[in-house]
Every structure is written in C-alpha cells, then in structure tokens.
mmCIF file of C-alpha atoms in Angstrom:
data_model
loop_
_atom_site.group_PDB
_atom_site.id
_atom_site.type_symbol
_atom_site.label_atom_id
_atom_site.label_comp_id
_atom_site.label_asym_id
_atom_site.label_seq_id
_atom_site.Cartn_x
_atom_site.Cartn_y
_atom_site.Cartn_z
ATOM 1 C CA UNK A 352 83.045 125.151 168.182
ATOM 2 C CA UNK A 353 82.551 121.438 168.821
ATOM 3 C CA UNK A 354 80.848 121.408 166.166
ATOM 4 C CA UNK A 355 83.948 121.627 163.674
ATOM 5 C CA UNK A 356 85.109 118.390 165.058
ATOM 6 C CA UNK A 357 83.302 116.717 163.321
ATOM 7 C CA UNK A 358 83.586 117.370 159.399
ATOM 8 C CA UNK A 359 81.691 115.979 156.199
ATOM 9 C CA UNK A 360 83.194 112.467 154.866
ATOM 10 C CA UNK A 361 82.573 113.147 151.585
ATOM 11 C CA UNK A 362 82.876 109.852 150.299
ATOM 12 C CA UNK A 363 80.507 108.344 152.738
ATOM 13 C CA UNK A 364 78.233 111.093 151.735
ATOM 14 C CA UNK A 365 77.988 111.112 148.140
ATOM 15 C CA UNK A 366 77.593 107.454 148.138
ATOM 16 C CA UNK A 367 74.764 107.330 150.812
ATOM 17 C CA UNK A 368 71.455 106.040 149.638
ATOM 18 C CA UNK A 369 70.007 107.535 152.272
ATOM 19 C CA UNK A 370 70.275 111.652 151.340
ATOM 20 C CA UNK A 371 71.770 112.850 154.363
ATOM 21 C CA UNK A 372 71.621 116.435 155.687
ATOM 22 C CA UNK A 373 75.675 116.836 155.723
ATOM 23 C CA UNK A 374 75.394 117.599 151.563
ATOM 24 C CA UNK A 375 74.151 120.443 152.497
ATOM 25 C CA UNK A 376 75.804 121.438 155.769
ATOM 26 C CA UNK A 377 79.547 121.434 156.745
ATOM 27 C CA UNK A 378 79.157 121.294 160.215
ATOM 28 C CA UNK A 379 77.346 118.873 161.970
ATOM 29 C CA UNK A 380 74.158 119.706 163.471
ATOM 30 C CA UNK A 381 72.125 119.003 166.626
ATOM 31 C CA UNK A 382 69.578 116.992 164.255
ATOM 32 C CA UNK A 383 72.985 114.419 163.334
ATOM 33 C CA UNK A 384 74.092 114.110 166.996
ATOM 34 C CA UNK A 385 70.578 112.676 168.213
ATOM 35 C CA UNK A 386 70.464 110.407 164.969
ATOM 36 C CA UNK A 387 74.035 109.311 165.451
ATOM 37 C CA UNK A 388 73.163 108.816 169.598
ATOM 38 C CA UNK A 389 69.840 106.783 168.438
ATOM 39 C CA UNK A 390 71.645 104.202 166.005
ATOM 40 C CA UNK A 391 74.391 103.513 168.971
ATOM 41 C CA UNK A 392 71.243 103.010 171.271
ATOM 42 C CA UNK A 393 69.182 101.080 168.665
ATOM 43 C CA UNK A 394 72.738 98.811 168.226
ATOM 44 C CA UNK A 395 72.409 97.764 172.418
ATOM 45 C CA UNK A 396 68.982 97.787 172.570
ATOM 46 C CA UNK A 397 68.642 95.527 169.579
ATOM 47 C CA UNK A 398 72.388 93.357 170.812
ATOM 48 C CA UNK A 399 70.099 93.238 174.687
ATOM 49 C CA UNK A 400 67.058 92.027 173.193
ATOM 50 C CA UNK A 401 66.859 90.286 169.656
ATOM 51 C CA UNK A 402 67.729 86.784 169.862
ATOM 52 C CA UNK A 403 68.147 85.292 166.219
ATOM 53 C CA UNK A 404 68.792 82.096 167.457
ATOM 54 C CA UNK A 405 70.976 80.615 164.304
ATOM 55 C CA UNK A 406 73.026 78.886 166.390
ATOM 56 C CA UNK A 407 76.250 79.842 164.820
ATOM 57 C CA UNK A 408 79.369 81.598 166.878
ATOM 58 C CA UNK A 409 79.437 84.816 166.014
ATOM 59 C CA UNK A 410 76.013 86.222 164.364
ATOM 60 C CA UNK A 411 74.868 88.653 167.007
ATOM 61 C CA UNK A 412 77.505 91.032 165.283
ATOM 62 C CA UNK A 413 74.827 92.077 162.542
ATOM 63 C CA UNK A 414 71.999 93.670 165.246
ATOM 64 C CA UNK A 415 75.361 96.379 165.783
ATOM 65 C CA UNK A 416 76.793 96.734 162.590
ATOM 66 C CA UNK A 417 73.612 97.437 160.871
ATOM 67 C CA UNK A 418 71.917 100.185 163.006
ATOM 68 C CA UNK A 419 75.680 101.915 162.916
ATOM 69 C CA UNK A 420 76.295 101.947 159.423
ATOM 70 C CA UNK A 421 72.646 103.234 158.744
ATOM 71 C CA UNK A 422 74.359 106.050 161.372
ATOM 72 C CA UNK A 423 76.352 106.922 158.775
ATOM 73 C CA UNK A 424 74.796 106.869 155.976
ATOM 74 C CA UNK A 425 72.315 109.606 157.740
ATOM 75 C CA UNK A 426 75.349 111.683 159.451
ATOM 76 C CA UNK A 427 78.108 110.976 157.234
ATOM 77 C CA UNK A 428 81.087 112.701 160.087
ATOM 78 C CA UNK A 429 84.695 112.002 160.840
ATOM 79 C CA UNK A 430 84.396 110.612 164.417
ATOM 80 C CA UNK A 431 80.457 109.292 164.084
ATOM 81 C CA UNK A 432 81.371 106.007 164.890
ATOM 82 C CA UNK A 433 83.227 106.815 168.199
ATOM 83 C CA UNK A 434 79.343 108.919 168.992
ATOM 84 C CA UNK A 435 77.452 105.716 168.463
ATOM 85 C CA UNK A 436 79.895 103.558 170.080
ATOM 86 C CA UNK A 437 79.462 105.719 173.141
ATOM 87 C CA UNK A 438 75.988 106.029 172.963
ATOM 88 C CA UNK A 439 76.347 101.892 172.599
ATOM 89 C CA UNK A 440 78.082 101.397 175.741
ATOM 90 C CA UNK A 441 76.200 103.660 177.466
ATOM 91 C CA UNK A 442 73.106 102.558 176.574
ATOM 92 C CA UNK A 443 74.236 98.832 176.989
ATOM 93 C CA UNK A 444 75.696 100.000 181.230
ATOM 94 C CA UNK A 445 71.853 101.227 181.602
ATOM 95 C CA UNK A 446 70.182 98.031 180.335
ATOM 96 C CA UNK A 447 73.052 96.100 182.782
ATOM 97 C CA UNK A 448 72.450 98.100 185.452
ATOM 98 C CA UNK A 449 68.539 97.911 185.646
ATOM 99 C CA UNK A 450 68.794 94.292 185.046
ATOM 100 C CA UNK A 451 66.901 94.359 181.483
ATOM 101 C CA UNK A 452 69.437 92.681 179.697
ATOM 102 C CA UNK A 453 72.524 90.866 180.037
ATOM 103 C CA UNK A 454 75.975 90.790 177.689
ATOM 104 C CA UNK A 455 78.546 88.302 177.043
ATOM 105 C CA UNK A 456 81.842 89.463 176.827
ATOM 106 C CA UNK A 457 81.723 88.937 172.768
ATOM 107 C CA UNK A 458 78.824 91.262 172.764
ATOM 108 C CA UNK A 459 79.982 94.079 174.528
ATOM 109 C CA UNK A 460 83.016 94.315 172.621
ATOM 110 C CA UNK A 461 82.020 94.158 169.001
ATOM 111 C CA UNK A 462 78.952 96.742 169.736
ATOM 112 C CA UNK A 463 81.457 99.033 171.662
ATOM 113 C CA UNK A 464 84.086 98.515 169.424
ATOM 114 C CA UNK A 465 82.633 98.569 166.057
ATOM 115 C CA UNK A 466 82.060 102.233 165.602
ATOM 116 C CA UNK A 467 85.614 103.320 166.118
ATOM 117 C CA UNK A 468 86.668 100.621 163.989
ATOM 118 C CA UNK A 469 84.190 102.042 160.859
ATOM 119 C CA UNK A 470 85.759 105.336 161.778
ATOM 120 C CA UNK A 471 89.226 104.008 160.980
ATOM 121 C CA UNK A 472 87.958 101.929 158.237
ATOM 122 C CA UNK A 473 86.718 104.347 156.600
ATOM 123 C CA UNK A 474 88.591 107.314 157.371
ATOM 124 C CA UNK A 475 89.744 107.358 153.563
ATOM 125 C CA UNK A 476 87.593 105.575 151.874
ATOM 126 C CA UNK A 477 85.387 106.849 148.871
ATOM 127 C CA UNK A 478 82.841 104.834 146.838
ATOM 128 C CA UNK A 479 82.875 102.049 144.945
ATOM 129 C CA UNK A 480 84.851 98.822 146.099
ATOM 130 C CA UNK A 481 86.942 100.557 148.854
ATOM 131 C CA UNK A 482 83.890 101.863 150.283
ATOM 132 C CA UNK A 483 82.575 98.415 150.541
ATOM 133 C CA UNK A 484 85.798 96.689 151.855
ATOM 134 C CA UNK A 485 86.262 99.226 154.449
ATOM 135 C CA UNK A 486 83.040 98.327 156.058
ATOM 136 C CA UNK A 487 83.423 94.475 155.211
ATOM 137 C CA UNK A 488 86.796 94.608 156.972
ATOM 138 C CA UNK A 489 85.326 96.710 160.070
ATOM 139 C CA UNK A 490 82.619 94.181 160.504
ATOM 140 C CA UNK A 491 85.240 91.379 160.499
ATOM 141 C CA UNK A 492 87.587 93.433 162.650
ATOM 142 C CA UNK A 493 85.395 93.960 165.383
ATOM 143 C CA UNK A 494 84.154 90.375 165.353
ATOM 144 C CA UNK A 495 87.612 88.994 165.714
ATOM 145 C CA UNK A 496 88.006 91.530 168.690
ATOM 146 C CA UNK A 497 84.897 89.991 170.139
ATOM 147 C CA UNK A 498 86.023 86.413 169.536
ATOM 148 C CA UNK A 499 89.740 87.065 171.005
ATOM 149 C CA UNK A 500 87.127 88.809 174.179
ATOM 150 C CA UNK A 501 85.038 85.571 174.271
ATOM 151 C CA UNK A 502 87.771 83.160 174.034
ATOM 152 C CA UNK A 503 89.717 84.844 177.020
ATOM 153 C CA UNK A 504 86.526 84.674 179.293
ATOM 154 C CA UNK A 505 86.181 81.070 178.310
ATOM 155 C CA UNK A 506 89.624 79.953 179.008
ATOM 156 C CA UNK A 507 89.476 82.403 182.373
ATOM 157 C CA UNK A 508 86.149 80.256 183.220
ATOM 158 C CA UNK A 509 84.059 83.305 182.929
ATOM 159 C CA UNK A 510 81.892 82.160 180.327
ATOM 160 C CA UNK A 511 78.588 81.950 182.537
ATOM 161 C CA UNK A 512 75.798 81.608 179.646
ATOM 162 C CA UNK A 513 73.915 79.116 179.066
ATOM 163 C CA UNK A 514 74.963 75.747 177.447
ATOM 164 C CA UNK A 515 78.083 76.312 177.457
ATOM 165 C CA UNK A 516 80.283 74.360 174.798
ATOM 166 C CA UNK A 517 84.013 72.847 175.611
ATOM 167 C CA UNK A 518 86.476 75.883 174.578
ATOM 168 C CA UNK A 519 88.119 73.011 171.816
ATOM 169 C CA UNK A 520 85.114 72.167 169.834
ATOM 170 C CA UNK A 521 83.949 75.860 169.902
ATOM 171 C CA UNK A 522 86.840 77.680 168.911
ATOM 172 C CA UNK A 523 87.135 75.753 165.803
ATOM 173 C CA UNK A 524 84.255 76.650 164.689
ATOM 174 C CA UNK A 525 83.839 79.945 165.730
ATOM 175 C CA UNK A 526 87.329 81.087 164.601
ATOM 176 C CA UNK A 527 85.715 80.610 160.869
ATOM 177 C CA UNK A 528 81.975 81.795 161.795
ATOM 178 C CA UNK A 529 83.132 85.017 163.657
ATOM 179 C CA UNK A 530 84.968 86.055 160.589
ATOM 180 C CA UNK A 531 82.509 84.971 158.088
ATOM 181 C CA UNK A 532 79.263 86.464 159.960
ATOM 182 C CA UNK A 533 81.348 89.777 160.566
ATOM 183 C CA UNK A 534 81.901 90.398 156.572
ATOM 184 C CA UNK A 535 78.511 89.431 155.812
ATOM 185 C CA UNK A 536 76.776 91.291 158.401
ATOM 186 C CA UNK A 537 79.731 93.948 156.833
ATOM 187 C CA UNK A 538 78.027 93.519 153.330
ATOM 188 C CA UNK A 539 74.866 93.353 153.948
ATOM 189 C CA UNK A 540 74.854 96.893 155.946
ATOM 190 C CA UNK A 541 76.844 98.787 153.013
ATOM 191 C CA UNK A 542 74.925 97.183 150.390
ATOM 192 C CA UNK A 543 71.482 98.593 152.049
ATOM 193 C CA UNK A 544 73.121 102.272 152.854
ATOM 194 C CA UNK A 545 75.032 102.811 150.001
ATOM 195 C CA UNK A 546 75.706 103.061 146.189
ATOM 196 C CA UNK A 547 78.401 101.039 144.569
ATOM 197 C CA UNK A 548 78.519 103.652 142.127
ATOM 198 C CA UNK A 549 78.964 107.214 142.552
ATOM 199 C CA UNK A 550 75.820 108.489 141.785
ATOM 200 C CA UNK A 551 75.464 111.305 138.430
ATOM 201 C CA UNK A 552 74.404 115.102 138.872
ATOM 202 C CA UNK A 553 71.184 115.541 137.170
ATOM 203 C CA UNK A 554 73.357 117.502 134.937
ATOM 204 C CA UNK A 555 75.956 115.042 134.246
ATOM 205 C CA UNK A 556 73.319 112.592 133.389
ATOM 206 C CA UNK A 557 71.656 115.228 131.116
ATOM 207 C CA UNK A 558 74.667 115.823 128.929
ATOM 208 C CA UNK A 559 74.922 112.593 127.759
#
C-alpha cells in the first residue's frame, strides 16, 4: 500500500512538541498527507507573498524552512519532506503561472529543495543535539544551493529583480549571510517544533 512508504521517524516523533498522530499510527494517514501538502503550500505561498524586507542576502529562506519543519513535527514520515517540497513547487508553478507572484532563482531553489534536504538530514537523527544540527545544517544546505542558483543567474545576466547590486560587492556579503540566515532560520524552526530533551513517560517521571 502506498501507504507503507512512508514509515514513523521515531526520533522526529518523540521529540515533537507538537503531539503528532504518527505515535499512535504506523502508517501514514490521509489526515498527514493534506497536513504535509498544506505546510509545502503555506512555504510558496508565504516565499510569493511575505516580504520581510531586512535587506540582507539570504533571509527569505526562513518563510520555507519554518512552515516545513512544523510539517514534520505534525507528520513525523520518512520521505515528508520530498511531499512538501512537491506540494512547494507545485504550488509555487500555480502562483507563476497566474501571475500572482514572482520567484528569483534563489527562491525557488531553497523552497523546492529544502524538504528533501531535511529528509536526508534527518534520516538518522534522534533528539537532542543531532536532532538540532540536522535541521541547522539542512537550513544552511539549502541556502547555499540557493546562493550557488542566484549567483549563476547573476553572472548569466539573468538576475532581472529589482535594484540589482554588482555580482562583486554582493557575493561577499551574501556568501556569509546565506549561510548565517540558513542556520538561524534552521534553529529557530527546531527550537519551536521540538524538545531538546527526550521527553519522560508519565511513568518514568513517576518512579523517581
């Protein structure tokens, strides 16, 4: 069933703070598809439309990161980040294609790229520090991806936004900024959706 292709990661969740539904079930259900196909829209929707205007190279990668890790802290599955990132890009071609939004190069990339990239990332990891460093390192991952994307459209001349900076000036900056925004952005997502700590069975915690 294609439902079995998609089993429990058990680290990601007993350390959720979020209580997901796969504790209790081993295969994924129709409820954890839609979520997991929401968070990859809610990641292009909120790329398309959310301008946070810091001015720094790089920072768009937290409106993608965010809404995917809270993915999987609600549907904890091997293989949810490859779900949202197709939901992303799909998502993403419809807002192109009726002219709602437009996406750099950057953009596009990290959103469709950083869900496979938690999968990997993750694909071992329990809680506590590697838990935290495997989504810190996927946030930095895909934002390098995205900078070696933007870079290449810039040198190609295909960098049409606007204000457009000299490739020189902006590439040593952004070579720090991409990598620094992707681990915070990183951070910031694992520290809201989950526990450092595993967290104690009521009876654990009551024979002590």
């Amino acid at each position: 069933m294609i439902r079995d292709w998609f089993p429990v990661n058990d680290g990601l969740a007993v350390a959720a703070r979020l209580s997901p539904r796969a504790l209790t079930r081993r295969q994924a259900t129709a409820l954890e598809l839609v979520l997991l196909i929401l968070c990859g829209a809610a990641a292009a929707t909120a790329t398309a439309l959310i301008r946070l205007r810091l001015g720094i190279p790089g920072h768009a990668i937290v409106l993608s990161v965010i809404p995917m890790v809270v993915g999987l802290a609600l549907a904890p599955r091997r293989l949810a980040g490859f779900i949202m990132g197709a939901s992303a890009l799909a998502t993403a071609a419809s807002l192109s294609m009726s002219g709602t939004a437009r996406f750099g190069s950057g953009a596009i990339t990290s959103l469709c790229l950083v869900g496979p990239i938690l999968d990997l990332a993750l694909a071992r990891a329990r809680t506590g520090w590697r838990l935290y460093l495997g989504i810190v390192s996927a946030g930095i991952g895909a934002n390098l991806v995205a900078l070696g994307s933007r870079a290449a459209a810039k040198l190609l001349g295909l960098d049409l936004g606007g204000n457009v900076r000299p490739f020189d000036s902006w590439w040593a900056q952004a070579t720090i900024t991409y990598t620094l925004c992707g681990a915070i952005a990183g951070l910031i997502a694992a520290v809201c959706c989950f526990r450092w700590r595993e967290q104690r069975s009521k009876q654990e915690a009551a024979g002590q």
